[in-house]
XYZ file of C-alpha atoms in Angstrom:
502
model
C 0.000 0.000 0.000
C 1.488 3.292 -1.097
C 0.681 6.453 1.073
C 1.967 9.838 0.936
C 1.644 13.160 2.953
C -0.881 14.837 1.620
C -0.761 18.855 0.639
C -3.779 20.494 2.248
C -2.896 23.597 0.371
C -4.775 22.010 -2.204
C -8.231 22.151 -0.410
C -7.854 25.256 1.479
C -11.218 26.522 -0.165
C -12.882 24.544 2.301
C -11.548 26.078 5.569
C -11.949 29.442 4.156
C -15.418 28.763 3.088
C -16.808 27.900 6.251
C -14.872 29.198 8.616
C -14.213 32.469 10.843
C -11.363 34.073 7.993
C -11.345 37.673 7.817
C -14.761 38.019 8.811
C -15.720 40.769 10.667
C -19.192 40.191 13.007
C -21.986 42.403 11.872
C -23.743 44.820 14.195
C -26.593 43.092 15.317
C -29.851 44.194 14.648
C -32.166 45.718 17.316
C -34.153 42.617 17.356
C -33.929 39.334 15.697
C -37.409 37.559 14.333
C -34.728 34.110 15.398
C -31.253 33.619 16.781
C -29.652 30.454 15.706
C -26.808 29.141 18.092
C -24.785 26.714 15.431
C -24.002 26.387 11.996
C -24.701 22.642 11.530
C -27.424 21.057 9.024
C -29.741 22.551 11.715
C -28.622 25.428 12.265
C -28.339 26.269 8.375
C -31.457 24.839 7.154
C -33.550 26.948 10.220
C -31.119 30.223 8.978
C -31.467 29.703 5.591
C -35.133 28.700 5.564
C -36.335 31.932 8.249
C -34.645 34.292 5.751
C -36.362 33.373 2.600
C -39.526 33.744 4.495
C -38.295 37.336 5.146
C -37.464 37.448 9.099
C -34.696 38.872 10.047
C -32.199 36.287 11.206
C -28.700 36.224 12.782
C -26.713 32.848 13.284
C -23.637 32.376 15.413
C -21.309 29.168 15.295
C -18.122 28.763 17.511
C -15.810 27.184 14.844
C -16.736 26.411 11.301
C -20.182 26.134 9.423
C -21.511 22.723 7.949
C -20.804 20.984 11.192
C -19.602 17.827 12.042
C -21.417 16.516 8.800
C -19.538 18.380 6.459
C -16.096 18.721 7.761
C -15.659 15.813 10.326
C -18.953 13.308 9.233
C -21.187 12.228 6.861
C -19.261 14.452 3.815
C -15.790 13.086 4.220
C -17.017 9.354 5.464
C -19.391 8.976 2.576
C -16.761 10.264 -0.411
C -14.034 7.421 1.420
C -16.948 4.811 1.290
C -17.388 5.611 -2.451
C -13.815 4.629 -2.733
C -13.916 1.497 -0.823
C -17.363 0.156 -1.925
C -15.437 0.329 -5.401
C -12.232 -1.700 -4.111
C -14.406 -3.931 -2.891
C -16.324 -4.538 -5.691
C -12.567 -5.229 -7.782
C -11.864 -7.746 -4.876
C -14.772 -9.357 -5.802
C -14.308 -9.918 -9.476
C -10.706 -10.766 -8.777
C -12.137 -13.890 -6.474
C -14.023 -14.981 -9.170
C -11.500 -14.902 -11.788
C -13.491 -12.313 -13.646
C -10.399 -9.654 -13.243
C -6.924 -11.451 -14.089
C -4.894 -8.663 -12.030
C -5.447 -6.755 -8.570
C -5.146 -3.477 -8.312
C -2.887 -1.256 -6.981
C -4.586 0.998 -3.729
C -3.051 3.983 -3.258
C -4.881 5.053 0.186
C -3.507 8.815 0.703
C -4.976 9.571 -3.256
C -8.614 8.087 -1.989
C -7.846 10.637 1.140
C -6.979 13.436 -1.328
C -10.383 12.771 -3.247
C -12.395 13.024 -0.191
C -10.916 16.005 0.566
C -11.806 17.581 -3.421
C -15.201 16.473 -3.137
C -15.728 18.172 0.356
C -13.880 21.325 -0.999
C -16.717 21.359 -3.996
C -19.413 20.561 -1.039
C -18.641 23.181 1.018
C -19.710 25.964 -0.979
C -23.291 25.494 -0.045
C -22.739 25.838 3.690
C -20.318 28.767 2.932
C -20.830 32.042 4.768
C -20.820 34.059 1.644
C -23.989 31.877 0.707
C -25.762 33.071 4.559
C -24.967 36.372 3.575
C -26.457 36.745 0.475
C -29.810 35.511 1.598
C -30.059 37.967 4.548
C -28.744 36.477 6.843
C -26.444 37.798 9.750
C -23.262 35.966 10.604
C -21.470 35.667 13.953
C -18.169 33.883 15.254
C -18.127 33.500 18.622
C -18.962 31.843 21.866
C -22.608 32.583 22.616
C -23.665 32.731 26.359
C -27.314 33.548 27.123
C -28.260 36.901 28.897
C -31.966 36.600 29.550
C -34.871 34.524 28.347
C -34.578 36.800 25.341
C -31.133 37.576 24.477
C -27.635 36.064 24.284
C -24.116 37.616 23.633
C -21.441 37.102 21.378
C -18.081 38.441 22.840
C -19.020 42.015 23.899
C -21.940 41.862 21.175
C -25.886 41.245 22.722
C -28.511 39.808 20.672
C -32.289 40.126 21.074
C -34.646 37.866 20.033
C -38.297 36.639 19.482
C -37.276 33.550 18.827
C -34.277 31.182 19.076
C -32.762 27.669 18.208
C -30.191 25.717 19.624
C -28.428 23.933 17.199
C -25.133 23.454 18.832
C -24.482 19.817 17.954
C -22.276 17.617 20.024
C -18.753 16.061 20.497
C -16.882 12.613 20.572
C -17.148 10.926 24.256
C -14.179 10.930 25.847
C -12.686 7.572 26.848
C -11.393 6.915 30.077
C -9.157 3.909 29.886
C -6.022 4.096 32.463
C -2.741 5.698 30.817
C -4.276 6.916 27.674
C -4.818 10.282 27.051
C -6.639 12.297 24.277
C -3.475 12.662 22.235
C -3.038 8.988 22.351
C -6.280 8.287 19.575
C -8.144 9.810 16.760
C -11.954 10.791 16.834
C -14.209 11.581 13.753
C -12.633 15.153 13.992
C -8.951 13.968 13.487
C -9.270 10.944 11.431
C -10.064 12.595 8.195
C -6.562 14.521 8.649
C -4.559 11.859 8.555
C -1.046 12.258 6.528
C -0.135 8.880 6.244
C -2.554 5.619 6.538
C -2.096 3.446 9.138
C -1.185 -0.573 8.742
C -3.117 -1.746 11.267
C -6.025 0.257 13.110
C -7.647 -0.397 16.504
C -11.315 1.435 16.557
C -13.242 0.880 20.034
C -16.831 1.473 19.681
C -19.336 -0.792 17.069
C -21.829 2.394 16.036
C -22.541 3.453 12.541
C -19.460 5.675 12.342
C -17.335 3.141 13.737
C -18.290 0.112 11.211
C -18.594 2.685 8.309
C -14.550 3.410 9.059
C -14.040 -0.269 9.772
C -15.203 -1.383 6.519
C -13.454 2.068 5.076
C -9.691 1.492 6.291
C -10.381 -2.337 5.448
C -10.880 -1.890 1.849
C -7.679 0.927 1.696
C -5.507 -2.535 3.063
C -4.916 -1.392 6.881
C -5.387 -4.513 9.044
C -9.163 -3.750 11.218
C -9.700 -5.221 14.512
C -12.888 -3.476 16.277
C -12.870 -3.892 20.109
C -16.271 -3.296 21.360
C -17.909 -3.611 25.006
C -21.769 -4.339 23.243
C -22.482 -8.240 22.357
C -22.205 -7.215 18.344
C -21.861 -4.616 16.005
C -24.996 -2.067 15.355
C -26.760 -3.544 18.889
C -29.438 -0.767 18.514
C -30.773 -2.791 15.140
C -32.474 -6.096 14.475
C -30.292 -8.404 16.168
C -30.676 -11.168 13.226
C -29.248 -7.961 10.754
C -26.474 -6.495 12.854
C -25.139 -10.379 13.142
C -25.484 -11.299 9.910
C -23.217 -7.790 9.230
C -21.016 -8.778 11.739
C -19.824 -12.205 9.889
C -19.696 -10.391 6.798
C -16.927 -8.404 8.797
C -15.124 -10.904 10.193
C -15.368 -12.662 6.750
C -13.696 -9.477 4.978
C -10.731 -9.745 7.473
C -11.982 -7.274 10.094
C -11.537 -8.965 13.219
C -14.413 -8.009 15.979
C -14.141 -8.703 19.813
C -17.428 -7.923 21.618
C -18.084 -8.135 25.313
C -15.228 -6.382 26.193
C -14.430 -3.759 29.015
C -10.891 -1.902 28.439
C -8.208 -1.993 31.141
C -4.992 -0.179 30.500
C -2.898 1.830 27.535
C 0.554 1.505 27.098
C 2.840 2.149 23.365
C 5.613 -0.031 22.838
C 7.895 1.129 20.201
C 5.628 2.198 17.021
C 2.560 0.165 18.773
C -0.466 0.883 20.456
C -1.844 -1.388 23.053
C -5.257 -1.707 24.572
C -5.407 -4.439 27.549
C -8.938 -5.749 27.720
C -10.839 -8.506 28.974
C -13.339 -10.478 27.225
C -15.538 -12.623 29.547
C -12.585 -14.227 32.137
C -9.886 -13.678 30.145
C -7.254 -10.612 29.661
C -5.874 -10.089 26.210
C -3.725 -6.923 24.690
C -4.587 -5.930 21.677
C -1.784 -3.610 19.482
C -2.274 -1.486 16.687
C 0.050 1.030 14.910
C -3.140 3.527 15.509
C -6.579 3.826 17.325
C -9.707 5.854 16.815
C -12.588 5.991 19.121
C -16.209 6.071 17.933
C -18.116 5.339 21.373
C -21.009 7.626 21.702
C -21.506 11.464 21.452
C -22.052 14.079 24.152
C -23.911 17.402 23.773
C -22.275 20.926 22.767
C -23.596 22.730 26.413
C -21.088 23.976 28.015
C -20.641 27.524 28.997
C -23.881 28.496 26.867
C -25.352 30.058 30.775
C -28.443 28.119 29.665
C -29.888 28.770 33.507
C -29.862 32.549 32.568
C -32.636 31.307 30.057
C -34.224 28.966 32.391
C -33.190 26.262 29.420
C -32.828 22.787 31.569
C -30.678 20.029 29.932
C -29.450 16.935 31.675
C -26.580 14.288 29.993
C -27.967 13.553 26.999
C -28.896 16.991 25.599
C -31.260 19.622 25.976
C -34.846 18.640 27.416
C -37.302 19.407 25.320
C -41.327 18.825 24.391
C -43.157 17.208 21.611
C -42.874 20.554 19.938
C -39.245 20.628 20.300
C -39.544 23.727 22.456
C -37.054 23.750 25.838
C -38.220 24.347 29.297
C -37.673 28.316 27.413
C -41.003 28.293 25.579
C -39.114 31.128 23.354
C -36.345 28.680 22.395
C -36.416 25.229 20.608
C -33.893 22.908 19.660
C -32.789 21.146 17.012
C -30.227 18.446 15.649
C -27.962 16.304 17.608
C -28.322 18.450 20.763
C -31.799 16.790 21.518
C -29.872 13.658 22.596
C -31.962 11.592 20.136
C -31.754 10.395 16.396
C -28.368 11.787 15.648
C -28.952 11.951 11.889
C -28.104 14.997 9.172
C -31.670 14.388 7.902
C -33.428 14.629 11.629
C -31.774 17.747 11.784
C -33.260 18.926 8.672
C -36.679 17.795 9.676
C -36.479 19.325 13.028
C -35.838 22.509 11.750
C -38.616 22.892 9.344
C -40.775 21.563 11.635
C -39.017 24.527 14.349
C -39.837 27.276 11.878
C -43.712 26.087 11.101
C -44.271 25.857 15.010
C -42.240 29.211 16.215
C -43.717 31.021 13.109
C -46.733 30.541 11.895
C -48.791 28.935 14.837
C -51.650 30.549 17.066
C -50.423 33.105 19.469
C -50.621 32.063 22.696
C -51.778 28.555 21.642
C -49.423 25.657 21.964
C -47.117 24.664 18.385
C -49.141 22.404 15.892
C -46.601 20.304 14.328
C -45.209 17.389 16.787
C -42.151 15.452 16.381
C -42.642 11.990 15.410
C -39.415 9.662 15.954
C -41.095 6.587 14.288
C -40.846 8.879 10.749
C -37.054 9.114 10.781
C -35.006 6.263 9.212
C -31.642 5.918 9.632
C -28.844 3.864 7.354
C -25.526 2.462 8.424
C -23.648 2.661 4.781
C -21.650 -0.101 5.137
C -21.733 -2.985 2.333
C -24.245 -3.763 2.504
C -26.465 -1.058 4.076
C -27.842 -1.398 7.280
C -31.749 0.446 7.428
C -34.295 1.203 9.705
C -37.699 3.118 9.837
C -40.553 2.755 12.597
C -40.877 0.394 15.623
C -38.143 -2.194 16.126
C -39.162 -6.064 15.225
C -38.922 -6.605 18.760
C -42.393 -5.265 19.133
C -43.744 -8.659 17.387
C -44.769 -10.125 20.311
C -47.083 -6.945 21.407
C -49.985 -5.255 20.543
C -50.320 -8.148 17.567
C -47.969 -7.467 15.602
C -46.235 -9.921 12.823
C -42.514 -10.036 10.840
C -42.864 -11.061 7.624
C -39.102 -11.334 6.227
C -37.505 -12.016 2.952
C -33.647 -13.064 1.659
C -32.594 -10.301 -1.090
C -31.560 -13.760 -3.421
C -35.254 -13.572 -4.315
C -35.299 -10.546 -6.269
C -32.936 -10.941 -9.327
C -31.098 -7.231 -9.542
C -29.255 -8.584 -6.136
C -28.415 -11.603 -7.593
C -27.537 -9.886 -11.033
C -25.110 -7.794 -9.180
C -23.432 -10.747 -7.121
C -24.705 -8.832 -4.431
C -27.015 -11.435 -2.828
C -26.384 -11.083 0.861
C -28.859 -9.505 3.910
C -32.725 -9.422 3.664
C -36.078 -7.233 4.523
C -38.127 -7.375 7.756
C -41.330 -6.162 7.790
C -43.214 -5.696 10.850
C -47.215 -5.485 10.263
C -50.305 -4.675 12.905
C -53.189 -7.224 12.823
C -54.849 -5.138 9.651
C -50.970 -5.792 8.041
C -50.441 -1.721 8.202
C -46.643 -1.770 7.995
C -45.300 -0.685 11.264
C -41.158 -1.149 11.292
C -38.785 -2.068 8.683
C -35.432 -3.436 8.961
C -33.247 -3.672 5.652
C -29.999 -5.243 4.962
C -29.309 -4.805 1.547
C -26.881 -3.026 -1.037
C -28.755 0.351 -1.681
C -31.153 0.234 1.943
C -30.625 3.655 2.417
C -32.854 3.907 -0.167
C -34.997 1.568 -0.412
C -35.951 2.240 3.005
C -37.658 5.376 1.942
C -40.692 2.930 0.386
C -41.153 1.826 4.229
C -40.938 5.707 5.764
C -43.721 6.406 3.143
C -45.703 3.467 3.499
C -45.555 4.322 7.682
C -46.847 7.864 7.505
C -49.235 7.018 4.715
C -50.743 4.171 7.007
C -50.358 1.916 4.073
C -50.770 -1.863 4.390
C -48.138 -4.778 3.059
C -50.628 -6.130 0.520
C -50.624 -2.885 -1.305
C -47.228 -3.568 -2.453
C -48.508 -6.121 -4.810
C -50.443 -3.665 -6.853
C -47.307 -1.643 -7.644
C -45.584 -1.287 -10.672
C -42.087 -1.724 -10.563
C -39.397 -1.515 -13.243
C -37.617 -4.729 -13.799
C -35.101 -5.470 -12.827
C -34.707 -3.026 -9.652
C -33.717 -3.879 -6.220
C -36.932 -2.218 -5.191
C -39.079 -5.152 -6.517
C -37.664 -6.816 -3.193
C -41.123 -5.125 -1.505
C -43.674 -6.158 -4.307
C -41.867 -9.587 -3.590
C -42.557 -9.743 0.074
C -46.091 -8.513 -0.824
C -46.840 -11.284 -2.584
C -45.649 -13.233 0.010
C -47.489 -12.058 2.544
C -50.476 -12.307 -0.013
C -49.979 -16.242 -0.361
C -49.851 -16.184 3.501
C -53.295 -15.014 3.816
C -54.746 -18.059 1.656
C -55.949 -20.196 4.420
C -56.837 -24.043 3.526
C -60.181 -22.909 4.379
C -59.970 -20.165 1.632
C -58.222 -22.173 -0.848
C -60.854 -24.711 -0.390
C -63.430 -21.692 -1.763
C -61.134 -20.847 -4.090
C -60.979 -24.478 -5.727
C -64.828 -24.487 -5.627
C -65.147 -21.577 -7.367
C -62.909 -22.301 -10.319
C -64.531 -25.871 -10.773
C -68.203 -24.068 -10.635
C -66.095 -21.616 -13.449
């Protein structure tokens, strides 16, 4: 594996798009129609979205705008998955004979890409773009004054409304002898100058086996250490397993169960001592990165000056999204809950329909429903999810139906076979939860988020048309299914009468 250092000269557009660079903060307006504390996807879509309604908005972010999905998340993860879903796909045809030679990886160029594709990205979160549609930009810390103003520096802001879109940070790890400096997080990893051989990452989220798989395909040596019983343990357990031995079968080696002991380097190495059930091991890697969990961005925001209560997780909020602050909502990763680029979105549109456009004096009319937000773990395959977990089968009457993806040809046309579809039905088979592992769930799982808020039932499926061959035929498939399912002996009895009477 060839890697080089690479020259961020080349995407300094990128820093200078987002970030604080010879700006100069704006006097502030007497009053603000909304204040928005962050420039993450929530913060810029609730910005961005109040100005071209015409209120006069100011936002103020503490580092660099985009967020962590942009410079230090879904942006630079995604690009380096688009590389390695490719490498894998070579490995694959080399296996099968298919491609007589393997390619050569060169790991820092994949790195440099990312880093071109964010640079063309960032222009949309760029504060030239908040500018031009109205909107008033601030760097700075922002500390809350009242119920109904905040400063930033020796700057105060007043406000109708506000939004707290402040986002949140790696957890730290607290393992004895290691420090900070001793491991990467998502906001170092994507600087790296030279790829590692071998890579330690503790934690078994989304981000964790998305960088797994990632580093994997680039030819570092993966072993995941992990205190949960598998990888994903928030999904369907069947899925996340079935992921798992496609994992261990790719060379990524996976301890689960574990608790973490002590850090020590010898020479060039890193080790972790853990123990796994009775046992102590060390495990040694030439580099770590820790993906284990997320805290909120609170501190020093004088949130009791606003009478704004938060606890651990994030900020506490209603249905509504409004904090104990009836004059401020929140929005994004704060909350503590569904830590996804598209909640955020949602949440904010939702913010501006409530804070904006409701009854005076009358409570919000749009509430937040979780069960509407999917989520996808874009590893290969993908790992989806809409709606109530399959777990809820055995209340409230509620069925799986389930299908392998080697029914529906495109999967097989694609030698891409592997995972299946869970659908979980109510006793008038109105789709309730889906679960998805397939190539392409991310979207494919949109089918079950519609189906969910449209109250649709399974059977419906079966009346679609789909083009053929798609990988979105998998649901008229389990339609049908669930169709043959419903022909009782009793009704295929009738059935038999009827077509002798015919």
């Amino acid at each position: 594996m060839n890697s080089t250092n690479h020259d961020p000269s080349h995407f300094s557009e990128w820093p200078h798009n987002v970030g604080p660079f010879d700006h100069i903060n704006p006097t502030p307006a007497t009053t603000y129609n909304l204040v928005v504390l962050g420039g993450g996807t929530a913060g810029l879509v609730a910005a961005m979205g109040a100005a071209g309604l015409g209120a006069r908005v100011a936002l103020i972010e503490k580092k660099y705008l985009g967020g962590d999905c942009l410079n230090t998340g879904c942006v630079p993860s995604k690009a380096l998955l688009s590389s390695a879903h490719v490498i894998g796909q070579l490995d694959r045809l080399f296996s099968k004979g298919i491609l007589e030679g393997q390619c050569r990886i060169d790991a820092s160029k994949a790195f440099d890409h990312m880093k071109s594709l964010r640079n063309q990205i960032s222009h949309h979160d760029s504060v030239q773009r908040l500018q031009s549609a109205g909107v008033d930009v601030f760097f700075g810390h922002a500390r809350f004054q009242n119920r109904r103003s905040l400063s930033v520096g020796d700057q105060a802001l007043h406000f109708s409304k506000a939004i707290i879109a402040t986002g949140t940070k790696p957890s730290p790890i607290v393992v004895d002898g290691m420090t900070s400096q001793d491991y990467h997080t998502n906001e170092t990893i994507f600087s790296l100058k030279k790829i590692p051989e071998s890579l330690m990452i503790v934690g078994s989220g989304a981000m964790a086996c998305e960088m797994a798989q990632i580093f994997s395909q680039l030819g570092t040596k993966v072993k995941m250490l992990t205190r949960s019983p598998r990888v994903l343990s928030k999904e369907d357990p069947d899925l996340s397993m079935e992921l798992q031995r496609m994992f261990q079968s790719q060379g990524i080696e996976v301890k689960c169960g574990v608790s973490l002991h002590r850090f020590y380097q010898k020479n060039e190495a890193k080790v972790l001592i853990y123990q796994q059930g009775q046992q102590t091991y060390d495990c040694s890697a030439q580099d770590i990165l820790v993906a284990a969990g997320r805290i909120p961005n609170l501190e020093d925001l004088q949130l009791e000056k606003a009478n704004i209560h938060s606890n651990p997780q994030g900020l506490l909020i209603n249905s509504y999204l409004q904090t104990t602050n009836s004059h401020v909502y929140a929005s994004g990763d704060v909350v503590g809950k569904q830590q996804y680029t598209h909640a955020a979105d949602a949440m904010s549109r939702m913010i501006l329909e409530n804070a904006f456009f409701s009854i005076p004096f009358l409570k919000p009319q749009k509430k937040w429903d979780s069960q509407l937000v999917p989520h996808c773990t874009y590893t290969q395959p993908e790992l989806a999810h809409v709606g109530e977990s399959m777990d809820r089968a055995n209340l409230s009457s509620r069925f799986v139906h389930e299908m392998s993806c080697q029914h529906t040809d495109r999967f097989v046309l694609e030698d891409q076979p592997e995972g299946r579809i869970k659908v979980l039905v109510d006793s008038r088979g109105r789709i309730k939860g889906v679960s998805l592992l397939s190539s392409h769930a991310g979207e494919l799982i949109s089918l079950g988020t519609l189906a969910i808020q449209k109250n649709m039932k399974l059977l419906e499926f079966s009346s679609l048309i789909f083009s053929y061959p798609t990988r979105s035929e998998i649901w008229k498939k389990i339609s049908d299914q669930h169709r043959r399912k419903n022909l009782t002996p009793f009704l295929l009895r009738c059935l038999s009468r009827y077509f002798s009477w015919r």
